Coordinates of C-alpha atoms and ligand atoms in Angstrom, one line a residue:
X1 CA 19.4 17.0 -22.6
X2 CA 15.5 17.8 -22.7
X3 CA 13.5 14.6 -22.3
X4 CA 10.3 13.9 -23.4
X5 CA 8.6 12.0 -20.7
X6 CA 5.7 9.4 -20.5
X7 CA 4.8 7.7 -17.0
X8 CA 3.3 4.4 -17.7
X9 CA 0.3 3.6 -15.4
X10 CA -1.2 6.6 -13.3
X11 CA -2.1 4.6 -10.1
X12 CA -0.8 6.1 -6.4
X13 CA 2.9 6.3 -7.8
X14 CA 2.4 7.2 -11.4
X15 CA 0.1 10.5 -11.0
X16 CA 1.7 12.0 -8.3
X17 CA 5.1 12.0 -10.2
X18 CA 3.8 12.5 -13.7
X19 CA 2.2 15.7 -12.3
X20 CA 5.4 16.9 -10.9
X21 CA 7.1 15.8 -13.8
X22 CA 5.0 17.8 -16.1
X23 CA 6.0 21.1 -13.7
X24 CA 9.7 20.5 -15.6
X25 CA 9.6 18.5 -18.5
X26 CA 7.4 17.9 -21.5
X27 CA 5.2 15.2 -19.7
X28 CA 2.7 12.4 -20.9
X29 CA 1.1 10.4 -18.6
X30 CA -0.4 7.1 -19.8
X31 CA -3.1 4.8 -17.9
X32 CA -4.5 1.5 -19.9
X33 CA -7.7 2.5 -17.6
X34 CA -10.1 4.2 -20.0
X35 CA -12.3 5.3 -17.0
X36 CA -9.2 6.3 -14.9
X37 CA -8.0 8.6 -17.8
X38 CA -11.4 9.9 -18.3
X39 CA -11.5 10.9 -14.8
X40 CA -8.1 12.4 -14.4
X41 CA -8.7 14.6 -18.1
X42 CA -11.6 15.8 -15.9
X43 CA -9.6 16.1 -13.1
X44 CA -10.5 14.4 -10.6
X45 CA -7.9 11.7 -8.9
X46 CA -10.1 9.1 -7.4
X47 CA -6.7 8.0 -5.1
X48 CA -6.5 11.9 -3.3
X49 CA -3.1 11.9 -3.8
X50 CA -3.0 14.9 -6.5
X51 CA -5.7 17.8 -5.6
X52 CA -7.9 18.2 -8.1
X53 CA -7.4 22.1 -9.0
X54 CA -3.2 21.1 -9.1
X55 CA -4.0 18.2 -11.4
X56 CA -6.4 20.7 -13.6
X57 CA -3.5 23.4 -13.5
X58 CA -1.1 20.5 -14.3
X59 CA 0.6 20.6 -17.9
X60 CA 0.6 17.1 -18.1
X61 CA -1.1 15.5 -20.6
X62 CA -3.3 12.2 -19.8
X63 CA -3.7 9.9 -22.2
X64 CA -5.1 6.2 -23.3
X65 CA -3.5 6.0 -26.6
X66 CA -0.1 4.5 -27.8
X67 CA 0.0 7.2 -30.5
X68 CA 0.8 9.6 -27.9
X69 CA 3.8 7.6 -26.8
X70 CA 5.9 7.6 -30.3
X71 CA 8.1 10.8 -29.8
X72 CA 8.9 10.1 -26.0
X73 CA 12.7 9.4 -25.0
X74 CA 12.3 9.3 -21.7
X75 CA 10.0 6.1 -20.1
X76 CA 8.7 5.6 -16.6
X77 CA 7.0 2.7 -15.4
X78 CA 4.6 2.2 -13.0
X79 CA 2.4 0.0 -12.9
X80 CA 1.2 -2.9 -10.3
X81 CA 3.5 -5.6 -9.1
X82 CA 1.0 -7.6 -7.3
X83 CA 1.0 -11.3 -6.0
X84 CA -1.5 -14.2 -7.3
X85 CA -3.7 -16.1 -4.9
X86 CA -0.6 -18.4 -3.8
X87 CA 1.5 -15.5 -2.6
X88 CA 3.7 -15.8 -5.9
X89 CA 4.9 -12.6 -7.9
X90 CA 2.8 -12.0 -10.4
X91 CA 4.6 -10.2 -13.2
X92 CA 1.9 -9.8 -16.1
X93 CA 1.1 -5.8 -15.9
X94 CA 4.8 -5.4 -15.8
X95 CA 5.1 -8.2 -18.9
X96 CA 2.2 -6.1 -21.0
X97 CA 3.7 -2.6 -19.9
X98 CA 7.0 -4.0 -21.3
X99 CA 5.3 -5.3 -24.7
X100 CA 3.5 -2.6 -25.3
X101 CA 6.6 -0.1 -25.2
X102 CA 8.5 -2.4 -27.3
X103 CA 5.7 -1.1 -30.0
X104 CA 7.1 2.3 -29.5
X105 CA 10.3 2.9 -27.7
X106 CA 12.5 4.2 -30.6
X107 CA 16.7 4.1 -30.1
X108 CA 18.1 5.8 -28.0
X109 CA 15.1 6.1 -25.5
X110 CA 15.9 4.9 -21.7
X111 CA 13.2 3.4 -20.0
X112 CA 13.0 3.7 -16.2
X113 CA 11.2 0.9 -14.0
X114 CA 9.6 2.3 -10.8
X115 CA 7.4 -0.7 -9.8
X116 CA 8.6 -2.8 -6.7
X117 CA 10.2 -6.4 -7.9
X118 CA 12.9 -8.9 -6.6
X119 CA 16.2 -8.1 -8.1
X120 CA 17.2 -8.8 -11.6
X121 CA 13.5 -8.6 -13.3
X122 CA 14.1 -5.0 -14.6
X123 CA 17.1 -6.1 -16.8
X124 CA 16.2 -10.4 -16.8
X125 CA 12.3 -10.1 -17.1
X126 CA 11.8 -6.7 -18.6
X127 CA 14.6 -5.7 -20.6
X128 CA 14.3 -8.9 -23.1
X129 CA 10.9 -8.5 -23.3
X130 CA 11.5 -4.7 -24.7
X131 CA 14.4 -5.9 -27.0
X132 CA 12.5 -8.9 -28.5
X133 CA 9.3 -6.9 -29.4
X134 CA 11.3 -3.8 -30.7
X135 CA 13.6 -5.4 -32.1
X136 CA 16.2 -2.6 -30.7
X137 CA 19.5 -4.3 -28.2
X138 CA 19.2 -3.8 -24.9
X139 CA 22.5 -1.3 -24.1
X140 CA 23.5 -0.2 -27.1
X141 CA 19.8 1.1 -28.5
X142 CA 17.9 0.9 -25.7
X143 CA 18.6 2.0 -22.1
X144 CA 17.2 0.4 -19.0
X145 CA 17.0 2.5 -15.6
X146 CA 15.2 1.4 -12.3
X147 CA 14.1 3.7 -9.7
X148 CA 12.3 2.6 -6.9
X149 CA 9.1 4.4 -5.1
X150 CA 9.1 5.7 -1.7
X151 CA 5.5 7.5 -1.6
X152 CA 3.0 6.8 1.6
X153 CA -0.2 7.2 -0.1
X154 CA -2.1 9.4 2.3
X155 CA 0.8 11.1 3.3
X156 CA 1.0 14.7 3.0
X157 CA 5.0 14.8 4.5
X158 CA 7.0 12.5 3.0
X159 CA 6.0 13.4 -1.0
X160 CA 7.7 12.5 -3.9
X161 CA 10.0 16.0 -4.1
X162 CA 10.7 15.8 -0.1
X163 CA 11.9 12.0 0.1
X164 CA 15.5 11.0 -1.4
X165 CA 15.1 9.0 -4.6
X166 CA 17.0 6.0 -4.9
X167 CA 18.3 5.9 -9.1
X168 CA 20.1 3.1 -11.1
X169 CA 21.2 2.5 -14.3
X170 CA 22.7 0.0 -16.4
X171 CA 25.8 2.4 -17.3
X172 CA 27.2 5.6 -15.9
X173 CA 26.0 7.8 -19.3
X174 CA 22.4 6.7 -18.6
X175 CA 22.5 7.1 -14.6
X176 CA 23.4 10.6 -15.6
X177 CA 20.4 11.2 -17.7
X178 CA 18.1 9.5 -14.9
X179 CA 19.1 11.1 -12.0
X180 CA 19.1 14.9 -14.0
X181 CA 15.1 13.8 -14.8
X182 CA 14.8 13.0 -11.2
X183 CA 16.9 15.8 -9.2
X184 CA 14.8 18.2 -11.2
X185 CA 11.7 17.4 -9.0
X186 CA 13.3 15.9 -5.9
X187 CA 14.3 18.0 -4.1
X188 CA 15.8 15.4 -1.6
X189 CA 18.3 14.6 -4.1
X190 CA 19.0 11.4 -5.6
X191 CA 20.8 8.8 -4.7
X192 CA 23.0 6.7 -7.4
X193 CA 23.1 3.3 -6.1
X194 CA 25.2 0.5 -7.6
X195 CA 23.5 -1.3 -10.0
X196 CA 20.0 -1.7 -10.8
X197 CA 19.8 -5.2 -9.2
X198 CA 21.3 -3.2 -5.4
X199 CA 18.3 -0.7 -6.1
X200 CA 15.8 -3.7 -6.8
X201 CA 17.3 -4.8 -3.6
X202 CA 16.9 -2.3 -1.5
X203 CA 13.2 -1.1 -2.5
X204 CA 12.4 -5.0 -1.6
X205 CA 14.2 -4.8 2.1
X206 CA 13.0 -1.4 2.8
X207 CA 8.9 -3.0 2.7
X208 CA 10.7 -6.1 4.2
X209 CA 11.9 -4.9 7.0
X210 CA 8.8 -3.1 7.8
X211 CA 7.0 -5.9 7.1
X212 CA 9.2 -7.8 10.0
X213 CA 9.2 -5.4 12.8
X214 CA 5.3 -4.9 12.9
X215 CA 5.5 -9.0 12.9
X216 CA 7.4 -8.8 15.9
X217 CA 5.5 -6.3 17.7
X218 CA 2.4 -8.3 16.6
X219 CA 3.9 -11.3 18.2
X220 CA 4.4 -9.1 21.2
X221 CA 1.1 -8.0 21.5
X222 CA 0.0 -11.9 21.7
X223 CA 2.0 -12.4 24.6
X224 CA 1.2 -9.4 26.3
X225 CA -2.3 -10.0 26.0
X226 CA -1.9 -13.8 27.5
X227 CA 0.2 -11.7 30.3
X228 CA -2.8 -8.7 31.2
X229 CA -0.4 -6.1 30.2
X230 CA -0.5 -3.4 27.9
X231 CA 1.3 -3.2 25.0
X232 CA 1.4 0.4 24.3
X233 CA 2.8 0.6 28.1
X234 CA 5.7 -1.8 27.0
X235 CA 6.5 -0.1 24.4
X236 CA 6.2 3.4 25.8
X237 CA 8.5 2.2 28.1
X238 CA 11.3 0.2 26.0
X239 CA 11.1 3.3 23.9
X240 CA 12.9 5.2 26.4
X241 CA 16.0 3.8 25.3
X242 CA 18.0 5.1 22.2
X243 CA 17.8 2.4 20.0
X244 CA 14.7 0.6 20.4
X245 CA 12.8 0.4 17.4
X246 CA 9.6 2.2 17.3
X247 CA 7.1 0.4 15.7
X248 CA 3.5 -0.7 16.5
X249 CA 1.1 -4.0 15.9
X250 CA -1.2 -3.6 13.5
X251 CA -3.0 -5.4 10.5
X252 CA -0.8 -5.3 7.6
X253 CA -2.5 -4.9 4.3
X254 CA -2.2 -2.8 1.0
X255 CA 0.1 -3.7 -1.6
X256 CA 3.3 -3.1 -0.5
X257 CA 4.6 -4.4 2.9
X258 CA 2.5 -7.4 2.9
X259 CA 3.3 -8.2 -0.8
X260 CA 6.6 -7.4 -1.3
X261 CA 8.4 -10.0 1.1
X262 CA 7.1 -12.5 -1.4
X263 CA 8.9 -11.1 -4.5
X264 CA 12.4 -11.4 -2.1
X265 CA 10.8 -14.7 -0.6
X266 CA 10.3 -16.2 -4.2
X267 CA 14.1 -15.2 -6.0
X268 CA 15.6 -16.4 -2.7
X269 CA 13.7 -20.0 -3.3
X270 CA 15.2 -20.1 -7.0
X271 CA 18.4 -19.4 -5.9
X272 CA 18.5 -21.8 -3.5
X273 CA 18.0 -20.4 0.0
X274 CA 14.9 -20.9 2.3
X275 CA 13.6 -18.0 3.6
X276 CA 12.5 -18.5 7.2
X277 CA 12.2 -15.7 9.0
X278 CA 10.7 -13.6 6.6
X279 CA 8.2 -15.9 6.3
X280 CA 7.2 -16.6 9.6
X281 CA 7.2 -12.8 10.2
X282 CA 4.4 -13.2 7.0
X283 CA 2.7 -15.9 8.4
X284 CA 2.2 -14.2 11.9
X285 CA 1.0 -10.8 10.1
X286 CA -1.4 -12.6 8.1
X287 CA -3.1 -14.3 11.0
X288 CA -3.9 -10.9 13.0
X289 CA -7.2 -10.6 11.3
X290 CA -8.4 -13.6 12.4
X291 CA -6.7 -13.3 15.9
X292 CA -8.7 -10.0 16.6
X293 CA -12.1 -11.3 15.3
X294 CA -11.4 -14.4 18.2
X295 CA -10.5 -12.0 20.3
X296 CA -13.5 -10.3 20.4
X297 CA -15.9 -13.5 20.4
X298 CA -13.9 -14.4 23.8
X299 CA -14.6 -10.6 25.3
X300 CA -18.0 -11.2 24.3
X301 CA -18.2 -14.4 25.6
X302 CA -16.5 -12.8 29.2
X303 CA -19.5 -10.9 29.2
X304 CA -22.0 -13.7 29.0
X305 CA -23.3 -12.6 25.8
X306 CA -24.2 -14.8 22.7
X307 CA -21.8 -15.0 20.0
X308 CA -24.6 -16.1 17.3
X309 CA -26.4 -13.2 16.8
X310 CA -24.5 -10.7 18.1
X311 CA -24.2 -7.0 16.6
X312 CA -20.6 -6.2 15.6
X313 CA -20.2 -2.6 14.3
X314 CA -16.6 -2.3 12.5
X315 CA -15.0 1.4 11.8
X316 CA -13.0 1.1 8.7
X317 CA -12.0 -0.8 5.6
X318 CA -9.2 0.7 3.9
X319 CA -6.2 -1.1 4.5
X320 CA -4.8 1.9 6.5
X321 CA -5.7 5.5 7.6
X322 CA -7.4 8.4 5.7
X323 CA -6.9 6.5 2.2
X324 CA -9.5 5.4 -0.1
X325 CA -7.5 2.2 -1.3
X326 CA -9.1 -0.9 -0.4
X327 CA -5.9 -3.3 -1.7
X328 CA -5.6 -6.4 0.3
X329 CA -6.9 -4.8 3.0
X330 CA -7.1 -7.2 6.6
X331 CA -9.9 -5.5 7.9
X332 CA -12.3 -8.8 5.5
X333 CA -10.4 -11.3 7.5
X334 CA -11.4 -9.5 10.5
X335 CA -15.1 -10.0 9.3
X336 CA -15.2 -12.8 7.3
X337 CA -14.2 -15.0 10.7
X338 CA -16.5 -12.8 13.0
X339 CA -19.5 -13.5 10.1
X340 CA -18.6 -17.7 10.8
X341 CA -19.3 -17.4 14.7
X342 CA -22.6 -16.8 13.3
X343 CA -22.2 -12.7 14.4
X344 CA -24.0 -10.1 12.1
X345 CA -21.7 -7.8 11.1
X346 CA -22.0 -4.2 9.9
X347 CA -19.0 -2.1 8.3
X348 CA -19.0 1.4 7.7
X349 CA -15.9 3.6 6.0
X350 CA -15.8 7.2 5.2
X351 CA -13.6 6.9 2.2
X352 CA -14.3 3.0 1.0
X353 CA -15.8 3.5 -2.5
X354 CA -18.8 1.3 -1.5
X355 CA -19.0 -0.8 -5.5
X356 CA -15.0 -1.5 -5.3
X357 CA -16.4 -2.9 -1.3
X358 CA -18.6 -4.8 -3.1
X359 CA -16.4 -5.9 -5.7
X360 CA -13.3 -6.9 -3.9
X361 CA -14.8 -8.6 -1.2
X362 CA -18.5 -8.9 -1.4
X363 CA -19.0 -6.6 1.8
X364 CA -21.3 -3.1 1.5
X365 CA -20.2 -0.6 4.0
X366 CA -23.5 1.2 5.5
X367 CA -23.8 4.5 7.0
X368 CA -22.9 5.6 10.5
X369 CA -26.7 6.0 11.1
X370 CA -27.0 2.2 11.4
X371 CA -24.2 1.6 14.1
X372 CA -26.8 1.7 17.0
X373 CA -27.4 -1.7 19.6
X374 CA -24.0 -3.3 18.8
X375 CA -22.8 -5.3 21.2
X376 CA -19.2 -4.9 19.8
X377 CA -17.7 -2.7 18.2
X378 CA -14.1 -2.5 16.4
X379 CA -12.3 0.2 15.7
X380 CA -10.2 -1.4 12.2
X381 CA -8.7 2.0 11.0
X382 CA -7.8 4.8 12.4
X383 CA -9.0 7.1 9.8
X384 CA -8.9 10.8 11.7
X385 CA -12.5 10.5 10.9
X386 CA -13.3 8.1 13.8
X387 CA -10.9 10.1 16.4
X388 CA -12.8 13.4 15.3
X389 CA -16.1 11.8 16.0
X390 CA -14.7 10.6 19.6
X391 CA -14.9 7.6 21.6
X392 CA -17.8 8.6 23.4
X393 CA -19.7 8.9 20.5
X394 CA -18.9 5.5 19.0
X395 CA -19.3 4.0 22.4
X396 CA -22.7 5.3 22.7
X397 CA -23.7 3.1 20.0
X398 CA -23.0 -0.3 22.3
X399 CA -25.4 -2.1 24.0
X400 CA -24.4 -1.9 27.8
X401 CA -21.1 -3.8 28.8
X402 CA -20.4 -3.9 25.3
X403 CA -17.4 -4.5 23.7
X404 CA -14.4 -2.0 22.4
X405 CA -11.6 -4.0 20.2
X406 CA -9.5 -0.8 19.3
X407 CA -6.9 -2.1 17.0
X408 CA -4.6 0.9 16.8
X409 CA -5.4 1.8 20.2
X410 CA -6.6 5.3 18.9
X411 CA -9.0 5.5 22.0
X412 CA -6.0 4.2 24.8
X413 CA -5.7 7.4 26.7
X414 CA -9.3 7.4 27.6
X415 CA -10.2 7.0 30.9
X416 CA -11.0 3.3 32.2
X417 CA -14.8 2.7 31.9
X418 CA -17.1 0.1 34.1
X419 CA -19.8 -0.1 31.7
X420 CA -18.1 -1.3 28.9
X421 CA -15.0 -4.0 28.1
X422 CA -12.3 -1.9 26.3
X423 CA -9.4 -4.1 24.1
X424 CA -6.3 -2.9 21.8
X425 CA -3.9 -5.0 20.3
Ligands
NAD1 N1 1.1 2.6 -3.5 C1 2.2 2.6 -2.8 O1 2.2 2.9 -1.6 C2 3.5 2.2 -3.4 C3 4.7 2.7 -2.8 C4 5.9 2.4 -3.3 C5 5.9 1.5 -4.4 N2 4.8 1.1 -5.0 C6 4.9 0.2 -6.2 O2 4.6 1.0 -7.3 C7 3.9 0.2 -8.3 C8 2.6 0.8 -8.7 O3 1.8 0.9 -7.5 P1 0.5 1.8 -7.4 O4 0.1 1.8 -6.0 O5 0.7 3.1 -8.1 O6 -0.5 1.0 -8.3 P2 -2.0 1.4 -8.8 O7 -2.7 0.2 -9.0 O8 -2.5 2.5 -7.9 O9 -1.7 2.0 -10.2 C9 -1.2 1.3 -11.3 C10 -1.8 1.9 -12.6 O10 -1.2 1.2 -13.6 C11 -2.2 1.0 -14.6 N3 -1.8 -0.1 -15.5 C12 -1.8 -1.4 -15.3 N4 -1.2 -2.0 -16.3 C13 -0.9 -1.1 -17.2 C14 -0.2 -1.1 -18.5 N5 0.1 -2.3 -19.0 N6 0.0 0.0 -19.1 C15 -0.4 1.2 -18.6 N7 -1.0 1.3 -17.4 C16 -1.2 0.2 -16.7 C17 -3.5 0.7 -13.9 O11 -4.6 1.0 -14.6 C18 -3.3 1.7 -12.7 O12 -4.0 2.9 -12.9 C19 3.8 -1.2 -7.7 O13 4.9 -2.0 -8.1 C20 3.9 -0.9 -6.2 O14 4.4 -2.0 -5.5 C21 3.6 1.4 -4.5

């Protein structure tokens, strides 16, 4: 059957697929975020993850207004599953999304939830929600669907038609009618997994497991470092064998791999089981900020230089490479404990939007201009940016026997240096 689609919150998962969407299927593509619509009717994505002449080619229409909602069969939802300042899920966009298309959902209509949750809120949290303010039953008059996201934000490979999309339904009749909408734009193919809860699941393990194996390698790296040997050497060499796992250390921000976790963490606790290596692989990921910033004061203090006052020049913000998003980035942590050793710390970020910097964490990036005299310098993100301008130019900003802390070793094949103090995790 045709559907007549409407994504439900245009953020790094929603525009990219209403837009390919649209290519197929009589699209709508609906964003609470007045400004963000305003933007994307003028199109312009903010996020880079649709080019602005495709999105102004696109047929899809952007819109702020329920009105535009009312002849839609077809619902996608995805908006922000984040966590509250005590690392528990925090469901509310998904609550308003879910009362607000109780307003319009007619019978018949499926509705499709994208956004990444602990099993059973699609058809425990959500579902009721859409039945109680319809007034339509769950099943018979309403359909529920879940369909997690695999997109990389930044990534240019692994896009939404290239990457196997993982569909569920609450009955075989509706699986049908979700994986048609989504084999006609993934090209991948689909994959109908068991229930909605399994696909709920497996979204959840997929950042979890990530999530894990960087812990471990950041664990690693700690020892190593206590040991005067090289990580990357380590694990150039372990990688040699056929199933060694290749992952790297690294701060772990946005909001995915270091949220997620907590959504599986939290069900487990209701149900009864303590979560402990998860956790600790949490725990040990969320300390790696602060372990690099002490880090660098004991290079610094190797040097015999003074820790108040020194000049510490860090290269990135985002929470990863070649992305404007700042969300729950590690790279503040990272600051915030250099700025109480009493250091003066500049930040600079060729794609932080420098008001949502100043908004989220109360930090202005400057420009490049003013990394000059540092007597540290850490390389936070590897945003291509930094290895096109080259470690000899960013070291020529130091001070003499300064310090490098290069998190994501972009700089390790350089050749040793007497003149300065050269770190990587
Ligand atoms: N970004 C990723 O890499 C990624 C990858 C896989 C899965 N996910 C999951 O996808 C979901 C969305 O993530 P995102 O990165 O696209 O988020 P985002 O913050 O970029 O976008 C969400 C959008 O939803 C809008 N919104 C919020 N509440 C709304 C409502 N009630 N009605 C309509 N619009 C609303 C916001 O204005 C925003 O534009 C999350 O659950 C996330 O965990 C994200």
């Amino acid at each position: 059957m045709s559907e007549k689609i409407c994504v439900i919150g245009l953020g790094y998962v929603g525009l990219p697929l209403a837009v390919e969407l649209a290519k197929h299927h009589d699209t709508v593509g609906f964003d609470i975020n007045a400004e963000r619509v305003r933007e994307l009717q003028s199109g312009v994505d903010r996020t880079l993850e649709v080019e602005n002449e495709e999105l102004k080619r696109s047929q899809l229409k952007v819109s702020d207004q329920l009105e535009d909602l009312k002849d839609r069969t077809f619902f996608i939802v995805t908006v922000p599953t984040p966590i509250d300042e005590n690392n528990n899920p925090d469901l509310t966009p998904l609550r308003k999304a879910s009362e607000m298309l109780g307003k319009v959902v007619k019978e018949g209509a499926v509705v499709v939830y994208e956004s990444t949750v602990y099993p059973g809120v699609t058809e425990e949290y959500c579902g009721p929600i859409l039945s109680q303010v319809s007034g339509l039953e769950l099943f018979s008059q309403i359909k529920l669907g879940y369909s997690p996201e695999r997109i990389n934000p930044g990534d240019k490979v692994h896009t939404i038609t290239k990457v196997t999309k993982v569909v569920a339904a609450q009955d075989a009749e509706t699986l049908d009618r979700v994986a048609s909408v989504y084999e006609s734009v993934v090209t991948a193919g689909v994959f109908r997994a068991a229930s909605i809860k399994v696909a709920e699941a497996a979204k959840v393990i997929e950042n979890t497991q990530r999530d894990l194996n960087i812990a471990l390698m950041n664990e690693l790296a700690m020892i190593f470092d206590r040991l005067g040997i090289r990580t990357v050497d380590v694990l150039e060499a372990a990688g040699t064998k056929w199933n060694f796992l290749k992952f790297s250390p690294g701060l772990v921000g946005g909001h995915c791999i270091g949220v997620d976790p907590y959504y599986l963490t939290q069900k487990a606790e209701q149900v009864g089981y303590h979560p402990q290596v998860i956790l600790s692989g949490r725990r040990v990921n969320d300390n790696m900020g602060s372990y690099v910033a002490q880090k660098v004061v004991k290079l610094l203090i190797k040097e015999g230089r003074n820790v108040k006052g020194a000049r510490v020049g860090v290269l990135g913000l985002t929470f990863k490479e070649n992305v404007p998003d700042l969300r729950n980035s590690k790279v503040p942590d990272i600051v915030r404990e250099l700025k109480e050793f009493g250091m003066d710390v500049i930040i600079h970020d060729p794609y932080a939007d420098v008001q949502e910097a100043q908004h989220e964490y109360n930090l202005t990036p400057v420009e490049l201009e003013q990394f000059h005299d540092l007597d540290a310098v850490v390389v936070a993100v590897c945003h291509t940016f930094y290895k096109d301008l080259g470690f000899e130019n960013i070291i020529s900003r130091l001070k003499p026997q300064g310090v490098v802390a290069d998190i994501k070793s972009l700089f390790i094949k350089e050749p040793e240096r007497s003149d300065l103090t050269y770190w990587s995790l």
